[in-house]
Coordinates of C-alpha atoms in Angstrom, one line a residue:
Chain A
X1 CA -8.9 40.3 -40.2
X2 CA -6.2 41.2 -43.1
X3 CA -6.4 38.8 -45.6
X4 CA -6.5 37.9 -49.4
X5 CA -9.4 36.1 -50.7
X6 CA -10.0 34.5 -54.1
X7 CA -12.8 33.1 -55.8
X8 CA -13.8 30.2 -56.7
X9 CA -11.5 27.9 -54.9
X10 CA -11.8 25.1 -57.0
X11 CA -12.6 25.1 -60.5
X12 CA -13.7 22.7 -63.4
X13 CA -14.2 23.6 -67.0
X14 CA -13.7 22.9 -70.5
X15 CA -11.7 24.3 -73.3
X16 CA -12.3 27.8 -74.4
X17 CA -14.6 28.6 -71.9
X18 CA -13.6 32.6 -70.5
X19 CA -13.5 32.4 -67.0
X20 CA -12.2 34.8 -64.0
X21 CA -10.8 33.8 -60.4
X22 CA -11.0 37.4 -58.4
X23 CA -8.9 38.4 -56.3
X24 CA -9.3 40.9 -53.1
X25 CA -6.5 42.2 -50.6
X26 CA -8.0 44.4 -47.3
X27 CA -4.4 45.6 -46.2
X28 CA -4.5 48.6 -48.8
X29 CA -1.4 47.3 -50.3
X30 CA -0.1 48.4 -53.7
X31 CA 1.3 45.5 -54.7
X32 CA -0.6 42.1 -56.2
X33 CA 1.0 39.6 -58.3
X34 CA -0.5 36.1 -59.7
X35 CA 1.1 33.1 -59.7
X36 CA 0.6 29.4 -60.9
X37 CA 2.0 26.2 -59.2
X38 CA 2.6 23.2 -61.0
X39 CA 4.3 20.0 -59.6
X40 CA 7.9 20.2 -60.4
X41 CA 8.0 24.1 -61.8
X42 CA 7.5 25.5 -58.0
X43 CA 5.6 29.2 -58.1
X44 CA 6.1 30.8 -61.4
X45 CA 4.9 34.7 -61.4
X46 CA 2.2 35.4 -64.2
X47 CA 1.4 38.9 -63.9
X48 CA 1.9 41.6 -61.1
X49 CA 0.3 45.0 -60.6
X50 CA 2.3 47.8 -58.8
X51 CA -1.0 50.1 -58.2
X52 CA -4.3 50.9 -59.8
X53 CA -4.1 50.8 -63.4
X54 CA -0.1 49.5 -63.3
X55 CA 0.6 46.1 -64.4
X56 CA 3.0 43.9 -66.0
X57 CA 4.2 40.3 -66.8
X58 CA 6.0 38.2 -65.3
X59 CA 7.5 34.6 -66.2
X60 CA 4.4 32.9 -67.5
X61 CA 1.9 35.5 -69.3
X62 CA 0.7 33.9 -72.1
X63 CA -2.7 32.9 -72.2
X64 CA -3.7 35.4 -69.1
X65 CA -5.0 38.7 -68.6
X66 CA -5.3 40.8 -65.7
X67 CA -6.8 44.5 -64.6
X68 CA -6.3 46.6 -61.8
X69 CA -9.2 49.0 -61.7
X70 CA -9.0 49.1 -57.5
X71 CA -6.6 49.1 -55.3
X72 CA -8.1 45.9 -53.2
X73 CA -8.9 44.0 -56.7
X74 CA -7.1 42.3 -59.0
X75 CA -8.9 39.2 -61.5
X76 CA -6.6 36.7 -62.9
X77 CA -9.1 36.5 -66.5
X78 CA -8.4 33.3 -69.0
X79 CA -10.2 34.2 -72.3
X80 CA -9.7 30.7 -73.5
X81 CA -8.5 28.8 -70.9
X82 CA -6.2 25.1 -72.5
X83 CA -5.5 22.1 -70.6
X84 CA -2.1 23.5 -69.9
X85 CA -3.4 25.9 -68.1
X86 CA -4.4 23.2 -65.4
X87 CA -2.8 24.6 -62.3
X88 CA -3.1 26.0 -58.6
X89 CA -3.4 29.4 -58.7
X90 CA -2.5 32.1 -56.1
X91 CA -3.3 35.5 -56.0
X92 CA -0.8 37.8 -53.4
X93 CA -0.5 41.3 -52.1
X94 CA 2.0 43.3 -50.2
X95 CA 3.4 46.8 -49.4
X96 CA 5.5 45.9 -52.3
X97 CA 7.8 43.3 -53.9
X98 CA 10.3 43.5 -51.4
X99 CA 8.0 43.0 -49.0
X100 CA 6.2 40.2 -47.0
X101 CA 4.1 38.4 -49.8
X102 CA 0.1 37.7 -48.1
X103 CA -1.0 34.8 -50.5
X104 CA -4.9 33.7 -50.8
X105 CA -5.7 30.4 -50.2
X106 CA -5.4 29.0 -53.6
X107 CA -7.8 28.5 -56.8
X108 CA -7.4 25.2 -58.2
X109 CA -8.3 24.8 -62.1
X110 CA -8.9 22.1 -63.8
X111 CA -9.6 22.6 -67.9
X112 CA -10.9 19.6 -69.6
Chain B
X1 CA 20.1 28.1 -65.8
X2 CA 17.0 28.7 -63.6
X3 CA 17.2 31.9 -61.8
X4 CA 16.7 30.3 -58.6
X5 CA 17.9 26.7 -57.9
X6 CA 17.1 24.4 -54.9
X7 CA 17.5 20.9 -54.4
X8 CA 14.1 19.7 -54.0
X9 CA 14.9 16.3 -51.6
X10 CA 13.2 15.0 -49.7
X11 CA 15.6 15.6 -46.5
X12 CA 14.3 13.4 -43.9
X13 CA 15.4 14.4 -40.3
X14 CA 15.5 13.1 -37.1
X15 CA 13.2 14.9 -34.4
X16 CA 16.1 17.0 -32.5
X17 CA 18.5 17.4 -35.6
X18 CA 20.0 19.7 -37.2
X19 CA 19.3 20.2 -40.6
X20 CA 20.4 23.1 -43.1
X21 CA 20.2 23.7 -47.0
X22 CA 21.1 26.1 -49.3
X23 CA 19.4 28.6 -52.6
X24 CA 21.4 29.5 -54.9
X25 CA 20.9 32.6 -57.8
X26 CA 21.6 33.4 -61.1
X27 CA 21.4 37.3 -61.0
X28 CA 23.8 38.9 -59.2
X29 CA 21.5 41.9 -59.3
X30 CA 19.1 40.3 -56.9
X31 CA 17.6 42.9 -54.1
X32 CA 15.6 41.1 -51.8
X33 CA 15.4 37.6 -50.2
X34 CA 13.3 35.4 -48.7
X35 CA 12.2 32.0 -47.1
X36 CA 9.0 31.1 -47.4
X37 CA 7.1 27.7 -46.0
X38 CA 4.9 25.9 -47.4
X39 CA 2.5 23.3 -45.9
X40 CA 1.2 20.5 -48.3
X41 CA -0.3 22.5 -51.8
X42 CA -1.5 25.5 -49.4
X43 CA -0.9 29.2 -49.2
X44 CA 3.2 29.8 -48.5
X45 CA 3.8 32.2 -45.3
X46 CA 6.9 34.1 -44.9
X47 CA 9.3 32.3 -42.5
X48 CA 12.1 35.0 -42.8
X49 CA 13.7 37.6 -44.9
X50 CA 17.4 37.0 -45.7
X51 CA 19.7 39.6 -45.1
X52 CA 23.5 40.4 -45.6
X53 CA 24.3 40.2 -42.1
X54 CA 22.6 37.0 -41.8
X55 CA 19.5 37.0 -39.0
X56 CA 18.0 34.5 -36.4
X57 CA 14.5 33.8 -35.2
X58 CA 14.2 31.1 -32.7
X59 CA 15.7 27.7 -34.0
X60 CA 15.8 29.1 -37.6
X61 CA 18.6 31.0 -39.2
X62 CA 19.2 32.2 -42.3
X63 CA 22.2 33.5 -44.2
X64 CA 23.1 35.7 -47.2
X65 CA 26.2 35.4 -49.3
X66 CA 26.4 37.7 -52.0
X67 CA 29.7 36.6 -53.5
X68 CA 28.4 33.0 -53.9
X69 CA 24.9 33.8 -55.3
X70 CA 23.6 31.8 -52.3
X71 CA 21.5 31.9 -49.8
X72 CA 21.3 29.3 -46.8
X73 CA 18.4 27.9 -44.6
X74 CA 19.1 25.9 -40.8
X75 CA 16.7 24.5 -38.9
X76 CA 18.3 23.6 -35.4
X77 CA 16.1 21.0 -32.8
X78 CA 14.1 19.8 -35.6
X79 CA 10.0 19.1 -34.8
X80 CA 7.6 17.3 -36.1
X81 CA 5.8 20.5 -37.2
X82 CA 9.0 21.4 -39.1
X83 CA 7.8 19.5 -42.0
X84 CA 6.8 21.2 -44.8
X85 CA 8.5 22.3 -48.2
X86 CA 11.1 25.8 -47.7
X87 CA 10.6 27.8 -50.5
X88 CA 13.6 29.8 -51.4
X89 CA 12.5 33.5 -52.9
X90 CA 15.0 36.3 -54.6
X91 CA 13.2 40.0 -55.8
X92 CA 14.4 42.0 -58.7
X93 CA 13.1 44.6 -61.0
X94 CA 9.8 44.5 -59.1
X95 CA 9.7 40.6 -60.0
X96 CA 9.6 37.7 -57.6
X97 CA 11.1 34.4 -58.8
X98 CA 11.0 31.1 -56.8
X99 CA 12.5 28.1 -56.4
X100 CA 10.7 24.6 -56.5
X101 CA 11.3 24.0 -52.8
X102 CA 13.2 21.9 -50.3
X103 CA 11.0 19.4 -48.7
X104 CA 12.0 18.6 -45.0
X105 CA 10.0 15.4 -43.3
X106 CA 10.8 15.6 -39.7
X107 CA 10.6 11.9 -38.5
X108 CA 10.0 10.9 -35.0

């Protein structure tokens, strides 16, 4: 079954604390992006990758990082996550950005 | 000015009606277009891609004008299943940029 999965789904932790939600596409796409969902602010793109080893920023960087090692991976890392960083988080891949977006099911993070 | 722009709502609809909204743009640049839905805080699936000469799937309908910066949603026969929030979504530069939604409550 194509698909994007991330992990965890749902996440609490506190302040400072490095933590990573992975994310893995099975279509072969190229193209993965990150994005955050906040109530009032819709989707906002953080970061989006365009192959292996290509990436760049989108609207909302700050305070993310992300690698592209593998074409079917692409971690969304917080090296010290804030409480503004409370969000819904969804990780999406496609043929490319003009393309059908496939979105994963949605990390939810809390940071106390 | 945000680069995309919807009026959030809620647009409550009698089952049957018609209902239609629009998406407007900031960058007249702007390559691809979509509408996505999505169904209370959960992934959102592509409903259609917009294009110039406007397109059709079943009751849905969506329309593309360039020289406006807009792009236009319409939902004919409404169901109950209709409900959800329409996210309107414009490409550039490799980027994707969304708008905060149009919610549509489809009442019995």
């Amino acid at each position: 079954e194509a698909q994007v999965t991330q992990n965890p789904r749902y996440l609490i932790t506190v302040t400072g604390k490095k933590l990573t939600v992975t994310c893995s596409q099975n279509m072969n796409h190229e193209y993965m992006s990150w994005y955050r969902q906040d109530p009032g602010l819709g989707l906002r793109q953080i970061y989006y990758s365009m192959n292996v080893e290509v990436t760049d920023k989108g609207d909302v960087p700050e305070g993310y990082k992300v690698s592209r090692k593998e074409k079917r991976n692409f971690p969304l890392i917080l090296e010290s996550p804030s409480p503004n960083q409370t969000s819904l988080y969804f990780c999406a891949s496609s043929q490319g950005f003009s393309y059908e977006q496939y979105f994963g099911p949605g990390t939810r993070l809390t940071v106390t | 000015r945000k680069e995309v722009e919807q009026d959030p709502g809620p647009f409550n609809v009698p089952e049957g009606a018609t209902v239609a909204f629009n998406c407007t743009y900031s960058n007249s640049a702007s390559q691809s277009f979509f509408w996505y839905r999505q169904d209370c805080r959960k992934e959102p699936k592509l409903l259609m891609s917009v294009y110039s000469s406007g397109n059709e799937d079943g009751r849905f309908t969506a329309q593309l004008n360039r020289a406006s910066q807009y792009i236009s949603l319409l939902i004919r026969d409404s169901k109950l299943s209709d409900s959800a929030t329409y996210l309107c979504v414009v490409g550039r530069n490799n980027r994707l940029a969304f708008g905060k939604g149009n919610q549509v409550v489809v009442i019995p």
